PDB file of C-alpha atoms and ligand atoms in Angstrom:
ATOM      1  CA  MET A  92     286.121  19.629  97.943  1.00 53.00           C
ATOM      2  CA  GLY A  93     289.227  17.728  96.878  1.00 60.00           C
ATOM      3  CA  GLU A  94     291.095  15.204  98.982  1.00 80.00           C
ATOM      4  CA  LEU A  95     289.405  14.261 102.227  1.00 93.00           C
ATOM      5  CA  LEU A  96     291.241  15.466 105.341  1.00 97.00           C
ATOM      6  CA  LEU A  97     288.794  14.701 108.080  1.00 98.00           C
ATOM      7  CA  SER A  98     285.726  12.569 108.378  1.00 98.00           C
ATOM      8  CA  ALA A  99     283.347  12.383 111.323  1.00 98.00           C
ATOM      9  CA  GLU A 100     280.429   9.996 111.656  1.00 98.00           C
ATOM     10  CA  GLU A 101     277.863  10.292 114.418  1.00 98.00           C
ATOM     11  CA  LEU A 102     280.009  12.536 116.576  1.00 98.00           C
ATOM     12  CA  LEU A 103     278.401  12.842 119.981  1.00 98.00           C
ATOM     13  CA  ILE A 104     279.609  15.119 122.783  1.00 98.00           C
ATOM     14  CA  SER A 105     277.804  15.098 126.097  1.00 97.00           C
ATOM     15  CA  PHE A 106     278.056  16.718 129.505  1.00 97.00           C
ATOM     16  CA  PRO A 107     276.792  15.500 132.863  1.00 95.00           C
ATOM     17  CA  SER A 108     273.386  16.920 133.748  1.00 93.00           C
ATOM     18  CA  ASP A 109     270.455  16.297 136.074  1.00 91.00           C
ATOM     19  CA  ALA A 110     269.028  14.013 133.419  1.00 84.00           C
ATOM     20  CA  GLY A 111     272.222  11.899 133.365  1.00 92.00           C
ATOM     21  CA  ARG A 112     273.995  13.311 130.328  1.00 93.00           C
ATOM     22  CA  THR A 113     272.959  16.021 127.905  1.00 95.00           C
ATOM     23  CA  ALA A 114     274.199  16.048 124.334  1.00 97.00           C
ATOM     24  CA  ALA A 115     275.878  19.289 123.276  1.00 97.00           C
ATOM     25  CA  VAL A 116     276.647  17.708 119.900  1.00 98.00           C
ATOM     26  CA  ASP A 117     274.097  15.093 119.004  1.00 98.00           C
ATOM     27  CA  GLY A 118     275.505  12.586 116.543  1.00 97.00           C
ATOM     28  CA  ILE A 119     276.600  14.745 113.598  1.00 98.00           C
ATOM     29  CA  SER A 120     278.373  13.507 110.484  1.00 98.00           C
ATOM     30  CA  PHE A 121     280.491  15.618 108.175  1.00 98.00           C
ATOM     31  CA  SER A 122     283.758  15.720 106.306  1.00 98.00           C
ATOM     32  CA  ILE A 123     286.345  18.378 105.515  1.00 98.00           C
ATOM     33  CA  GLY A 124     288.472  18.510 102.412  1.00 97.00           C
ATOM     34  CA  ARG A 125     290.968  21.094 101.190  1.00 97.00           C
ATOM     35  CA  GLU A 126     288.313  23.792 101.342  1.00 97.00           C
ATOM     36  CA  VAL A 127     286.778  26.413 103.586  1.00 98.00           C
ATOM     37  CA  LEU A 128     283.966  24.708 105.481  1.00 98.00           C
ATOM     38  CA  ALA A 129     281.879  27.020 107.626  1.00 98.00           C
ATOM     39  CA  LEU A 130     280.119  25.860 110.763  1.00 98.00           C
ATOM     40  CA  VAL A 131     277.334  28.282 111.639  1.00 97.00           C
ATOM     41  CA  GLY A 132     274.442  28.347 114.069  1.00 96.00           C
ATOM     42  CA  GLU A 133     273.020  30.219 117.007  1.00 94.00           C
ATOM     43  CA  SER A 134     274.944  30.561 120.257  1.00 94.00           C
ATOM     44  CA  GLY A 135     274.990  27.257 122.177  1.00 96.00           C
ATOM     45  CA  SER A 136     274.287  25.110 119.105  1.00 97.00           C
ATOM     46  CA  GLY A 137     277.504  23.086 119.501  1.00 98.00           C
ATOM     47  CA  LYS A 138     279.929  24.768 117.088  1.00 97.00           C
ATOM     48  CA  SER A 139     282.832  25.276 119.477  1.00 97.00           C
ATOM     49  CA  MET A 140     282.517  21.808 121.016  1.00 97.00           C
ATOM     50  CA  THR A 141     282.644  20.300 117.533  1.00 98.00           C
ATOM     51  CA  GLY A 142     285.805  22.260 116.697  1.00 97.00           C
ATOM     52  CA  ARG A 143     287.436  21.445 120.015  1.00 96.00           C
ATOM     53  CA  ALA A 144     286.666  17.729 119.707  1.00 97.00           C
ATOM     54  CA  LEU A 145     288.653  17.643 116.470  1.00 97.00           C
ATOM     55  CA  MET A 146     291.698  18.969 118.373  1.00 95.00           C
ATOM     56  CA  GLY A 147     291.294  16.857 121.511  1.00 95.00           C
ATOM     57  CA  LEU A 148     290.553  20.005 123.500  1.00 93.00           C
ATOM     58  CA  LEU A 149     287.158  19.298 125.052  1.00 95.00           C
ATOM     59  CA  PRO A 150     286.531  20.766 128.516  1.00 95.00           C
ATOM     60  CA  ARG A 151     286.570  18.653 131.643  1.00 94.00           C
ATOM     61  CA  GLY A 152     283.451  16.547 132.032  1.00 95.00           C
ATOM     62  CA  ALA A 153     282.803  16.312 128.304  1.00 97.00           C
ATOM     63  CA  GLU A 154     282.517  12.834 126.860  1.00 96.00           C
ATOM     64  CA  MET A 155     283.031  12.206 123.175  1.00 97.00           C
ATOM     65  CA  ARG A 156     281.885   9.270 121.109  1.00 97.00           C
ATOM     66  CA  ALA A 157     281.912   8.702 117.384  1.00 98.00           C
ATOM     67  CA  LYS A 158     281.329   5.880 114.986  1.00 98.00           C
ATOM     68  CA  ARG A 159     284.259   7.233 113.024  1.00 98.00           C
ATOM     69  CA  LEU A 160     286.598  10.168 113.527  1.00 98.00           C
ATOM     70  CA  VAL A 161     289.573  10.120 111.219  1.00 98.00           C
ATOM     71  CA  PHE A 162     292.025  12.906 110.388  1.00 97.00           C
ATOM     72  CA  ASP A 163     294.700  12.358 107.767  1.00 95.00           C
ATOM     73  CA  GLY A 164     294.578   8.588 108.241  1.00 94.00           C
ATOM     74  CA  GLN A 165     294.660   8.715 112.055  1.00 95.00           C
ATOM     75  CA  ASP A 166     291.817   7.566 114.275  1.00 97.00           C
ATOM     76  CA  LEU A 167     291.261  10.517 116.607  1.00 97.00           C
ATOM     77  CA  ARG A 168     289.294   8.345 119.032  1.00 96.00           C
ATOM     78  CA  ALA A 169     292.449   6.464 119.958  1.00 94.00           C
ATOM     79  CA  ILE A 170     295.164   9.087 120.248  1.00 95.00           C
ATOM     80  CA  SER A 171     297.423   9.408 123.307  1.00 93.00           C
ATOM     81  CA  ALA A 172     298.161  12.704 125.056  1.00 91.00           C
ATOM     82  CA  SER A 173     301.573  12.898 123.384  1.00 93.00           C
ATOM     83  CA  GLY A 174     299.969  11.982 120.079  1.00 94.00           C
ATOM     84  CA  TRP A 175     297.625  14.939 120.441  1.00 94.00           C
ATOM     85  CA  ASN A 176     300.536  17.271 121.183  1.00 92.00           C
ATOM     86  CA  ALA A 177     302.321  16.150 118.056  1.00 92.00           C
ATOM     87  CA  LEU A 178     299.175  16.448 115.974  1.00 94.00           C
ATOM     88  CA  ARG A 179     298.418  19.935 117.259  1.00 91.00           C
ATOM     89  CA  GLY A 180     301.967  21.068 116.550  1.00 87.00           C
ATOM     90  CA  THR A 181     302.152  19.688 113.043  1.00 91.00           C
ATOM     91  CA  GLY A 182     298.828  18.601 111.557  1.00 95.00           C
ATOM     92  CA  MET A 183     296.264  21.037 112.923  1.00 96.00           C
ATOM     93  CA  GLY A 184     296.012  24.539 114.277  1.00 94.00           C
ATOM     94  CA  LEU A 185     293.371  26.402 116.262  1.00 94.00           C
ATOM     95  CA  ILE A 186     292.641  30.125 116.182  1.00 93.00           C
ATOM     96  CA  LEU A 187     290.304  31.541 118.794  1.00 90.00           C
ATOM     97  CA  GLN A 188     288.303  34.724 118.963  1.00 86.00           C
ATOM     98  CA  ASP A 189     290.672  36.924 120.885  1.00 83.00           C
ATOM     99  CA  PRO A 190     294.447  36.734 120.448  1.00 79.00           C
ATOM    100  CA  ARG A 191     294.879  38.393 123.836  1.00 77.00           C
ATOM    101  CA  TYR A 192     293.943  35.092 125.440  1.00 80.00           C
ATOM    102  CA  SER A 193     295.985  32.921 123.093  1.00 87.00           C
ATOM    103  CA  LEU A 194     299.274  34.824 123.108  1.00 92.00           C
ATOM    104  CA  ASN A 195     301.446  34.753 126.218  1.00 94.00           C
ATOM    105  CA  PRO A 196     302.039  38.371 127.326  1.00 94.00           C
ATOM    106  CA  ALA A 197     305.377  37.422 128.929  1.00 95.00           C
ATOM    107  CA  HIS A 198     307.048  36.195 125.743  1.00 96.00           C
ATOM    108  CA  ARG A 199     308.124  38.025 122.645  1.00 97.00           C
ATOM    109  CA  VAL A 200     306.119  37.410 119.468  1.00 97.00           C
ATOM    110  CA  GLY A 201     309.009  35.696 117.676  1.00 97.00           C
ATOM    111  CA  ARG A 202     309.373  33.015 120.287  1.00 96.00           C
ATOM    112  CA  GLN A 203     305.648  32.262 120.168  1.00 96.00           C
ATOM    113  CA  VAL A 204     305.515  32.106 116.389  1.00 97.00           C
ATOM    114  CA  GLU A 205     308.494  29.720 116.418  1.00 96.00           C
ATOM    115  CA  GLU A 206     307.228  27.492 119.182  1.00 94.00           C
ATOM    116  CA  ALA A 207     305.890  24.698 116.962  1.00 94.00           C
ATOM    117  CA  LEU A 208     309.221  24.615 115.093  1.00 95.00           C
ATOM    118  CA  LEU A 209     311.134  24.396 118.355  1.00 95.00           C
ATOM    119  CA  LEU A 210     308.989  21.529 119.608  1.00 93.00           C
ATOM    120  CA  HIS A 211     308.479  19.568 116.424  1.00 94.00           C
ATOM    121  CA  THR A 212     311.444  20.151 114.100  1.00 94.00           C
ATOM    122  CA  ARG A 213     315.224  20.082 114.339  1.00 96.00           C
ATOM    123  CA  LEU A 214     315.748  23.452 112.694  1.00 97.00           C
ATOM    124  CA  SER A 215     318.495  25.671 114.085  1.00 97.00           C
ATOM    125  CA  SER A 216     317.556  28.889 115.824  1.00 97.00           C
ATOM    126  CA  ALA A 217     318.666  30.897 112.787  1.00 98.00           C
ATOM    127  CA  GLU A 218     316.475  28.755 110.523  1.00 98.00           C
ATOM    128  CA  ARG A 219     313.533  29.096 112.883  1.00 98.00           C
ATOM    129  CA  ARG A 220     313.921  32.854 112.952  1.00 98.00           C
ATOM    130  CA  GLU A 221     314.033  32.999 109.188  1.00 98.00           C
ATOM    131  CA  ARG A 222     310.877  30.883 108.877  1.00 97.00           C
ATOM    132  CA  ALA A 223     309.122  33.020 111.504  1.00 97.00           C
ATOM    133  CA  LEU A 224     310.047  36.277 109.753  1.00 98.00           C
ATOM    134  CA  ASP A 225     308.815  34.808 106.456  1.00 97.00           C
ATOM    135  CA  MET A 226     305.538  33.807 108.046  1.00 96.00           C
ATOM    136  CA  LEU A 227     305.042  37.201 109.727  1.00 97.00           C
ATOM    137  CA  ASP A 228     305.530  38.737 106.317  1.00 96.00           C
ATOM    138  CA  LYS A 229     303.091  36.277 104.695  1.00 94.00           C
ATOM    139  CA  VAL A 230     300.312  37.196 107.111  1.00 94.00           C
ATOM    140  CA  GLY A 231     300.673  40.811 106.056  1.00 93.00           C
ATOM    141  CA  LEU A 232     302.457  42.324 109.034  1.00 95.00           C
ATOM    142  CA  PRO A 233     304.556  45.334 108.109  1.00 93.00           C
ATOM    143  CA  ASP A 234     308.110  45.304 109.480  1.00 96.00           C
ATOM    144  CA  PRO A 235     308.275  41.623 110.514  1.00 97.00           C
ATOM    145  CA  LYS A 236     311.586  42.153 112.350  1.00 98.00           C
ATOM    146  CA  ARG A 237     310.046  44.708 114.632  1.00 97.00           C
ATOM    147  CA  VAL A 238     306.966  42.552 115.279  1.00 97.00           C
ATOM    148  CA  TYR A 239     309.226  39.543 115.922  1.00 98.00           C
ATOM    149  CA  ALA A 240     310.970  41.393 118.729  1.00 98.00           C
ATOM    150  CA  SER A 241     307.780  42.895 120.231  1.00 97.00           C
ATOM    151  CA  TYR A 242     305.665  41.747 123.135  1.00 96.00           C
ATOM    152  CA  PRO A 243     301.973  41.019 122.456  1.00 95.00           C
ATOM    153  CA  ALA A 244     300.901  44.133 124.399  1.00 94.00           C
ATOM    154  CA  ALA A 245     302.420  46.248 121.625  1.00 94.00           C
ATOM    155  CA  LEU A 246     300.057  44.740 119.027  1.00 93.00           C
ATOM    156  CA  SER A 247     296.587  45.865 117.990  1.00 91.00           C
ATOM    157  CA  GLY A 248     293.808  43.243 117.892  1.00 90.00           C
ATOM    158  CA  GLY A 249     294.145  42.807 114.138  1.00 92.00           C
ATOM    159  CA  MET A 250     297.939  42.447 114.354  1.00 94.00           C
ATOM    160  CA  GLY A 251     297.542  39.978 117.229  1.00 93.00           C
ATOM    161  CA  GLN A 252     295.258  37.835 115.124  1.00 93.00           C
ATOM    162  CA  ARG A 253     297.754  37.913 112.249  1.00 94.00           C
ATOM    163  CA  VAL A 254     300.474  36.776 114.672  1.00 95.00           C
ATOM    164  CA  MET A 255     298.254  33.895 115.838  1.00 94.00           C
ATOM    165  CA  ILE A 256     297.681  32.855 112.240  1.00 95.00           C
ATOM    166  CA  ALA A 257     301.446  32.937 111.638  1.00 95.00           C
ATOM    167  CA  ALA A 258     302.052  30.809 114.757  1.00 95.00           C
ATOM    168  CA  MET A 259     299.427  28.268 113.724  1.00 94.00           C
ATOM    169  CA  LEU A 260     300.579  28.010 110.108  1.00 95.00           C
ATOM    170  CA  ILE A 261     304.345  27.947 110.631  1.00 95.00           C
ATOM    171  CA  ASN A 262     304.472  24.152 110.562  1.00 93.00           C
ATOM    172  CA  ARG A 263     302.168  23.934 107.564  1.00 94.00           C
ATOM    173  CA  PRO A 264     299.235  22.100 109.162  1.00 95.00           C
ATOM    174  CA  LYS A 265     296.677  20.408 106.947  1.00 97.00           C
ATOM    175  CA  LEU A 266     293.695  21.611 108.915  1.00 97.00           C
ATOM    176  CA  LEU A 267     293.068  24.944 110.571  1.00 97.00           C
ATOM    177  CA  ILE A 268     290.132  25.471 112.896  1.00 97.00           C
ATOM    178  CA  ALA A 269     289.169  29.100 113.400  1.00 96.00           C
ATOM    179  CA  ASP A 270     286.528  29.617 116.095  1.00 96.00           C
ATOM    180  CA  GLU A 271     284.931  33.052 115.624  1.00 95.00           C
ATOM    181  CA  PRO A 272     288.372  34.365 114.604  1.00 93.00           C
ATOM    182  CA  THR A 273     287.174  37.890 113.903  1.00 92.00           C
ATOM    183  CA  SER A 274     284.331  38.454 116.365  1.00 88.00           C
ATOM    184  CA  ALA A 275     286.491  40.754 118.495  1.00 86.00           C
ATOM    185  CA  LEU A 276     287.508  42.942 115.540  1.00 88.00           C
ATOM    186  CA  ASP A 277     285.805  45.779 113.735  1.00 88.00           C
ATOM    187  CA  ARG A 278     284.191  45.143 110.369  1.00 88.00           C
ATOM    188  CA  ASP A 279     287.076  46.270 108.109  1.00 88.00           C
ATOM    189  CA  LEU A 280     289.567  44.155 110.022  1.00 91.00           C
ATOM    190  CA  GLN A 281     287.199  41.183 109.935  1.00 93.00           C
ATOM    191  CA  ASP A 282     287.207  41.273 106.154  1.00 94.00           C
ATOM    192  CA  GLN A 283     290.989  41.643 106.006  1.00 93.00           C
ATOM    193  CA  ILE A 284     291.589  38.669 108.299  1.00 94.00           C
ATOM    194  CA  LEU A 285     289.053  36.446 106.530  1.00 95.00           C
ATOM    195  CA  THR A 286     290.517  37.370 103.147  1.00 95.00           C
ATOM    196  CA  LEU A 287     293.929  36.405 104.514  1.00 94.00           C
ATOM    197  CA  LEU A 288     292.678  33.080 105.930  1.00 96.00           C
ATOM    198  CA  ARG A 289     290.921  32.287 102.665  1.00 97.00           C
ATOM    199  CA  SER A 290     293.993  32.979 100.530  1.00 95.00           C
ATOM    200  CA  LEU A 291     296.406  31.101 102.840  1.00 95.00           C
ATOM    201  CA  THR A 292     294.029  28.120 102.840  1.00 96.00           C
ATOM    202  CA  GLU A 293     294.265  28.027  99.069  1.00 96.00           C
ATOM    203  CA  GLU A 294     297.998  28.722  98.926  1.00 95.00           C
ATOM    204  CA  PHE A 295     298.878  26.003 101.456  1.00 95.00           C
ATOM    205  CA  GLY A 296     296.241  23.546 100.207  1.00 95.00           C
ATOM    206  CA  MET A 297     294.750  23.277 103.692  1.00 97.00           C
ATOM    207  CA  GLY A 298     291.295  22.682 105.037  1.00 97.00           C
ATOM    208  CA  LEU A 299     289.776  25.497 107.080  1.00 98.00           C
ATOM    209  CA  LEU A 300     286.896  24.958 109.468  1.00 98.00           C
ATOM    210  CA  LEU A 301     285.513  28.443 109.918  1.00 98.00           C
ATOM    211  CA  ILE A 302     283.203  28.697 112.912  1.00 97.00           C
ATOM    212  CA  SER A 303     280.997  31.760 112.818  1.00 95.00           C
ATOM    213  CA  HIS A 304     277.620  33.115 113.780  1.00 91.00           C
ATOM    214  CA  ASP A 305     277.651  35.621 110.894  1.00 93.00           C
ATOM    215  CA  LEU A 306     276.074  33.912 107.902  1.00 94.00           C
ATOM    216  CA  GLN A 307     276.347  36.818 105.507  1.00 93.00           C
ATOM    217  CA  GLN A 308     280.058  36.991 106.151  1.00 93.00           C
ATOM    218  CA  VAL A 309     280.487  33.246 105.805  1.00 94.00           C
ATOM    219  CA  ALA A 310     278.708  33.343 102.451  1.00 95.00           C
ATOM    220  CA  ARG A 311     281.575  35.467 101.112  1.00 96.00           C
ATOM    221  CA  TYR A 312     284.498  33.352 102.380  1.00 97.00           C
ATOM    222  CA  ALA A 313     283.392  29.702 102.618  1.00 98.00           C
ATOM    223  CA  ASP A 314     282.935  26.984 100.027  1.00 98.00           C
ATOM    224  CA  ARG A 315     280.427  24.899 101.969  1.00 98.00           C
ATOM    225  CA  VAL A 316     278.323  25.509 105.052  1.00 98.00           C
ATOM    226  CA  LEU A 317     277.012  23.302 107.837  1.00 98.00           C
ATOM    227  CA  VAL A 318     274.181  24.922 109.774  1.00 97.00           C
ATOM    228  CA  MET A 319     273.970  23.679 113.366  1.00 98.00           C
ATOM    229  CA  ARG A 320     270.980  23.853 115.653  1.00 97.00           C
ATOM    230  CA  ARG A 321     270.807  22.319 119.113  1.00 97.00           C
ATOM    231  CA  GLY A 322     273.661  19.914 118.513  1.00 98.00           C
ATOM    232  CA  ARG A 323     272.435  18.708 115.138  1.00 98.00           C
ATOM    233  CA  ILE A 324     273.119  19.651 111.544  1.00 98.00           C
ATOM    234  CA  GLU A 325     270.022  21.407 110.339  1.00 96.00           C
ATOM    235  CA  GLU A 326     271.200  21.973 106.804  1.00 96.00           C
ATOM    236  CA  GLU A 327     274.262  21.578 104.611  1.00 96.00           C
ATOM    237  CA  MET A 328     274.807  23.587 101.468  1.00 97.00           C
ATOM    238  CA  ALA A 329     277.147  25.450  99.156  1.00 97.00           C
ATOM    239  CA  ALA A 330     278.011  28.863 100.612  1.00 97.00           C
ATOM    240  CA  THR A 331     276.618  30.530  97.510  1.00 96.00           C
ATOM    241  CA  ASP A 332     273.176  29.048  98.308  1.00 96.00           C
ATOM    242  CA  LEU A 333     273.017  30.460 101.853  1.00 95.00           C
ATOM    243  CA  SER A 334     270.879  33.422 100.846  1.00 92.00           C
ATOM    244  CA  GLN A 335     268.352  30.962  99.340  1.00 92.00           C
ATOM    245  CA  ALA A 336     268.278  28.586 102.328  1.00 94.00           C
ATOM    246  CA  ARG A 337     265.070  26.587 102.751  1.00 91.00           C
ATOM    247  CA  SER A 338     265.100  26.080 106.501  1.00 94.00           C
ATOM    248  CA  PRO A 339     263.313  28.854 108.441  1.00 95.00           C
ATOM    249  CA  TYR A 340     266.071  28.593 111.068  1.00 95.00           C
ATOM    250  CA  THR A 341     268.796  29.313 108.532  1.00 96.00           C
ATOM    251  CA  ARG A 342     266.722  32.091 107.024  1.00 95.00           C
ATOM    252  CA  ALA A 343     266.297  33.694 110.436  1.00 94.00           C
ATOM    253  CA  LEU A 344     270.043  33.487 111.097  1.00 94.00           C
ATOM    254  CA  TRP A 345     270.708  34.990 107.690  1.00 94.00           C
ATOM    255  CA  ALA A 346     268.393  37.929 108.444  1.00 91.00           C
ATOM    256  CA  ALA A 347     269.883  38.547 111.915  1.00 86.00           C
ATOM    257  CA  ARG A 348     273.044  40.379 110.993  1.00 72.00           C
ATOM    258  CA  PRO A 349     275.147  40.275 114.159  1.00 63.00           C
ATOM    259  CA  SER A 350     277.625  42.955 115.134  1.00 56.00           C
ATOM    260  CA  ALA A 351     280.452  43.166 117.652  1.00 51.00           C
ATOM    261  CA  ALA A 352     277.893  44.725 119.997  1.00 51.00           C
ATOM    262  CA  THR A 353     275.548  41.739 119.839  1.00 53.00           C
ATOM    263  CA  TYR A 354     278.284  39.103 119.983  1.00 52.00           C
ATOM    264  CA  GLY A 355     277.589  36.578 122.729  1.00 53.00           C
ATOM    265  CA  THR A 356     273.973  37.626 123.109  1.00 53.00           C
ATOM    266  CA  ARG A 357     271.246  35.347 121.862  1.00 53.00           C
ATOM    267  CA  LEU A 358     270.145  36.157 118.363  1.00 52.00           C
ATOM    268  CA  PRO A 359     266.446  36.214 117.620  1.00 50.00           C
ATOM    269  CA  VAL A 360     265.989  32.879 115.892  1.00 53.00           C
ATOM    270  CA  TYR A 361     263.217  30.687 114.689  1.00 52.00           C
ATOM    271  CA  GLY A 362     261.724  28.473 117.377  1.00 52.00           C
ATOM    272  CA  GLY A 363     262.862  30.546 120.343  1.00 44.00           C
ATOM    273  CA  GLU A 364     264.693  29.207 123.377  1.00 41.00           C
ATOM    274  CA  PRO A 365     265.798  25.562 123.459  1.00 38.00           C
TER     275      PRO A 365
HETATM  276  N1  ADP B 227     281.954  23.232 130.126  1.00 50.65           N
HETATM  277  C1  ADP B 227     280.682  22.881 129.845  1.00 50.65           C
HETATM  278  N2  ADP B 227     279.919  22.206 130.744  1.00 50.65           N
HETATM  279  C2  ADP B 227     278.658  21.833 130.442  1.00 50.65           C
HETATM  280  N3  ADP B 227     278.055  22.098 129.277  1.00 50.65           N
HETATM  281  C3  ADP B 227     278.742  22.769 128.349  1.00 50.65           C
HETATM  282  C4  ADP B 227     280.090  23.201 128.580  1.00 50.65           C
HETATM  283  N4  ADP B 227     280.521  23.846 127.469  1.00 50.65           N
HETATM  284  C5  ADP B 227     279.487  23.813 126.606  1.00 50.65           C
HETATM  285  N5  ADP B 227     278.424  23.169 127.127  1.00 50.65           N
HETATM  286  C6  ADP B 227     277.134  22.900 126.439  1.00 50.65           C
HETATM  287  O1  ADP B 227     277.392  22.662 125.090  1.00 50.65           O
HETATM  288  C7  ADP B 227     276.511  23.414 124.270  1.00 50.65           C
HETATM  289  C8  ADP B 227     277.248  23.835 123.025  1.00 50.65           C
HETATM  290  O2  ADP B 227     278.270  24.752 123.366  1.00 50.65           O
HETATM  291  P1  ADP B 227     279.219  25.406 122.289  1.00 50.65           P
HETATM  292  O3  ADP B 227     279.747  24.352 121.388  1.00 50.65           O
HETATM  293  O4  ADP B 227     280.212  26.221 123.036  1.00 50.65           O
HETATM  294  O5  ADP B 227     278.192  26.333 121.471  1.00 50.65           O
HETATM  295  P2  ADP B 227     278.519  27.422 120.356  1.00 50.65           P
HETATM  296  O6  ADP B 227     279.989  27.455 120.110  1.00 50.65           O
HETATM  297  O7  ADP B 227     277.714  26.978 119.158  1.00 50.65           O
HETATM  298  O8  ADP B 227     277.988  28.716 120.874  1.00 50.65           O
HETATM  299  C9  ADP B 227     276.064  24.582 125.129  1.00 50.65           C
HETATM  300  O9  ADP B 227     274.762  24.944 124.814  1.00 50.65           O
HETATM  301  C10 ADP B 227     276.167  24.053 126.517  1.00 50.65           C
HETATM  302  O10 ADP B 227     274.916  23.512 126.898  1.00 50.65           O
HETATM  303 MG1   MG B 228     281.350  28.999 120.338  1.00 50.65          MG
END
């Protein structure tokens, strides 16, 4: 897994509830190196909260504790609001399911791809444009100049996701978190985007935390897999061993091949409702 980028020990995320507080993430420990680490599990198992905690983006009401939470030498438990902004603009990036909610419809693509350079570097506008055009090309968009000058409404879902990847990678972060990055796309596009993320992770020497509910897909793109269930890590294994998983829960997830049509609905899993 190479050099360690992030390490989490006993990460606990809770929300207020009738019972006082309920743990959405219940004391999990893991680390991420320069690799593709997949986080899988049924809906509601705590995947997104884990990813968001690493970026300081937990929803209101959430409380986070950890025995240790270190990214690139920085203690994430003790970072200020401005520290988080700097970290998000330079060290880490987040890609969500649907680019339509991440891209601002009022601004041209170029401006949004360049934003991290504007905020966190002293490059001139010509240099920023050049870097943005390079990045749009790298993520496989034909005619980067045209895309640069377009508004997000002119992009298809697959193109929008490529633009988001360009925006997140423009400052060469060390860690990219992709939360169900292809769930809104059709199967061919899913494979294209995951192939792209996989190859950019290797090219840039990054770590990629790939959050997904599709185990068969993850098996093809990840190095290692953490299987989450009800806020805990049920199993941890090499991606190539997923098809031979021991846990009945993992086996049930493996057998339940989700599709865009079933996304967001509860998959039939071992043990039934929490
Ligand atoms: N805003 C919130 N308020 C209260 N509880 C929440 C909130 N967001 C998430 N949760 C709880 O956290 C659990 C894990 O959520 P999440 O990490 O989004 O699951 P996943 O991404 O695996 O589907 C949910 O089952 C839910 O109980
Ligand atoms: Mg989620």
